[in-house]
Amino acid sequence: QVQLVESGGGLVQPGGSLRLSCAASGNILRIDVMNWFRQAPGKQRELVASISSSGSRSYADSVKGRFTISREDAQNTIYLQMNSLKPEDTSVYYCNFRRVVGGFRDYWGQGTQVTVSS
């Protein structure tokens, strides 16, 4: 049984920082890209950050320069370091492991709430 578990969310003041973690377990093989998505109430799910199996990273324009995605391959864990947080970053954040080559497959975490408010 494949499982992704996010942690690290919470309440933080504007300008503060949080680090989200996503730990994967089970038979997760041949992952091409690992992602962080977020979805705020009434809004579409958006891709925040991605890291490929080769280490290439990309970010949404709204978080570029503030967020950093990283991975710990030996533990099947990814992180999202979030700095200079803004109220508009408030959302539920989801980690995602995605296989594209050789057959599309998505694995999702349950989500962790991030609230940025004074």
CSV table of C-alpha atoms in Angstrom, one decimal:
chain,number,residue,atom,x,y,z
A,1,GLN,CA,0.0,0.0,0.0
A,2,VAL,CA,1.5,3.3,-1.1
A,3,GLN,CA,1.1,6.2,1.3
A,4,LEU,CA,2.3,9.8,1.3
A,5,VAL,CA,2.1,11.7,4.5
A,6,GLU,CA,2.6,15.5,4.7
A,7,SER,CA,3.6,17.3,7.9
A,8,GLY,CA,4.8,20.7,8.9
A,9,GLY,CA,1.8,22.8,8.2
A,10,GLY,CA,0.4,25.3,10.7
A,11,LEU,CA,-0.2,28.9,11.5
A,12,VAL,CA,2.5,31.4,10.8
A,13,GLN,CA,2.7,35.2,10.6
A,14,PRO,CA,3.3,37.0,7.4
A,15,GLY,CA,7.0,37.1,6.7
A,16,GLY,CA,7.6,33.8,8.6
A,17,SER,CA,8.7,30.5,7.4
A,18,LEU,CA,7.6,26.9,7.4
A,19,ARG,CA,9.0,23.6,6.1
A,20,LEU,CA,6.7,21.0,4.8
A,21,SER,CA,7.7,17.4,4.6
A,22,CYS,CA,6.2,14.5,2.7
A,23,ALA,CA,7.3,11.0,3.6
A,24,ALA,CA,6.4,8.2,1.2
A,25,SER,CA,6.1,4.5,2.0
A,26,GLY,CA,5.2,1.4,0.2
A,27,ASN,CA,6.1,0.2,-3.3
A,28,ILE,CA,6.8,3.5,-5.0
A,29,LEU,CA,9.0,2.9,-8.1
A,30,ARG,CA,9.9,4.8,-11.2
A,31,ILE,CA,8.8,8.2,-10.1
A,32,ASP,CA,9.6,10.9,-12.7
A,33,VAL,CA,8.7,14.0,-10.8
A,34,MET,CA,7.7,15.0,-7.3
A,35,ASN,CA,5.5,18.0,-6.8
A,36,TRP,CA,3.9,20.2,-4.2
A,37,PHE,CA,0.4,21.5,-5.1
A,38,ARG,CA,-1.9,23.7,-3.2
A,39,GLN,CA,-5.6,24.5,-3.2
A,40,ALA,CA,-7.3,27.3,-1.4
A,41,PRO,CA,-11.1,27.4,-0.9
A,42,GLY,CA,-12.9,28.3,-4.0
A,43,LYS,CA,-9.8,28.2,-6.1
A,44,GLN,CA,-8.3,25.7,-8.6
A,45,ARG,CA,-5.5,23.4,-7.5
A,46,GLU,CA,-2.2,24.9,-8.6
A,47,LEU,CA,1.3,23.5,-9.0
A,48,VAL,CA,3.7,25.2,-6.6
A,49,ALA,CA,7.0,23.4,-7.1
A,50,SER,CA,8.4,20.4,-8.8
A,51,ILE,CA,11.6,18.4,-8.7
A,52,SER,CA,12.4,15.7,-11.2
A,53,SER,CA,14.2,12.4,-10.5
A,54,SER,CA,17.3,14.0,-12.0
A,55,GLY,CA,17.1,17.0,-9.6
A,56,SER,CA,15.7,19.7,-11.9
A,57,ARG,CA,13.5,22.1,-10.1
A,58,SER,CA,10.7,24.5,-11.1
A,59,TYR,CA,8.4,26.9,-9.3
A,60,ALA,CA,5.2,28.8,-9.8
A,61,ASP,CA,5.9,32.5,-10.5
A,62,SER,CA,4.0,33.4,-7.3
A,63,VAL,CA,6.5,31.5,-5.1
A,64,LYS,CA,9.7,31.8,-7.0
A,65,GLY,CA,12.5,33.1,-4.8
A,66,ARG,CA,10.6,32.3,-1.6
A,67,PHE,CA,10.0,28.6,-1.8
A,68,THR,CA,12.5,25.8,-2.3
A,69,ILE,CA,11.7,22.2,-3.1
A,70,SER,CA,14.2,19.4,-2.2
A,71,ARG,CA,14.2,15.7,-1.8
A,72,GLU,CA,15.8,13.0,0.3
A,73,ASP,CA,15.9,10.0,-2.0
A,74,ALA,CA,17.0,7.4,0.5
A,75,GLN,CA,14.0,8.2,2.6
A,76,ASN,CA,11.6,8.8,-0.2
A,77,THR,CA,10.9,12.2,1.3
A,78,ILE,CA,10.4,15.6,-0.3
A,79,TYR,CA,10.4,19.0,1.4
A,80,LEU,CA,9.1,22.5,0.7
A,81,GLN,CA,10.9,25.2,2.5
A,82,MET,CA,8.6,28.3,2.5
A,83,ASN,CA,10.1,31.7,3.4
A,84,SER,CA,8.7,35.2,3.4
A,85,LEU,CA,5.2,33.8,3.6
A,86,LYS,CA,2.3,35.9,2.6
A,87,PRO,CA,-1.4,35.7,3.4
A,88,GLU,CA,-2.1,34.6,-0.1
A,89,ASP,CA,0.0,31.5,0.5
A,90,THR,CA,-2.7,30.3,2.8
A,91,SER,CA,-3.9,27.0,1.4
A,92,VAL,CA,-4.0,23.2,1.8
A,93,TYR,CA,-0.7,21.9,0.5
A,94,TYR,CA,-0.5,18.4,-1.1
A,95,CYS,CA,2.5,16.4,-2.0
A,96,ASN,CA,2.4,14.4,-5.2
A,97,PHE,CA,4.6,11.7,-6.7
A,98,ARG,CA,4.1,11.3,-10.4
A,99,ARG,CA,5.1,8.7,-12.9
A,100,VAL,CA,4.8,9.7,-16.6
A,101,VAL,CA,7.2,7.5,-18.5
A,102,GLY,CA,6.0,4.0,-18.9
A,103,GLY,CA,2.5,4.6,-17.7
A,104,PHE,CA,0.9,7.5,-15.9
A,105,ARG,CA,0.5,7.1,-12.2
A,106,ASP,CA,-0.2,9.6,-9.4
A,107,TYR,CA,0.3,9.3,-5.6
A,108,TRP,CA,-1.2,11.9,-3.3
A,109,GLY,CA,-0.8,12.9,0.2
A,110,GLN,CA,-3.8,13.9,2.4
A,111,GLY,CA,-2.8,17.5,2.5
A,112,THR,CA,-1.6,19.8,5.3
A,113,GLN,CA,-3.0,23.2,6.1
A,114,VAL,CA,-0.9,26.3,5.9
A,115,THR,CA,-2.4,29.5,7.3
A,116,VAL,CA,-0.5,32.8,7.0
A,117,SER,CA,-2.1,35.4,9.2
A,118,SER,CA,-1.3,38.0,11.8
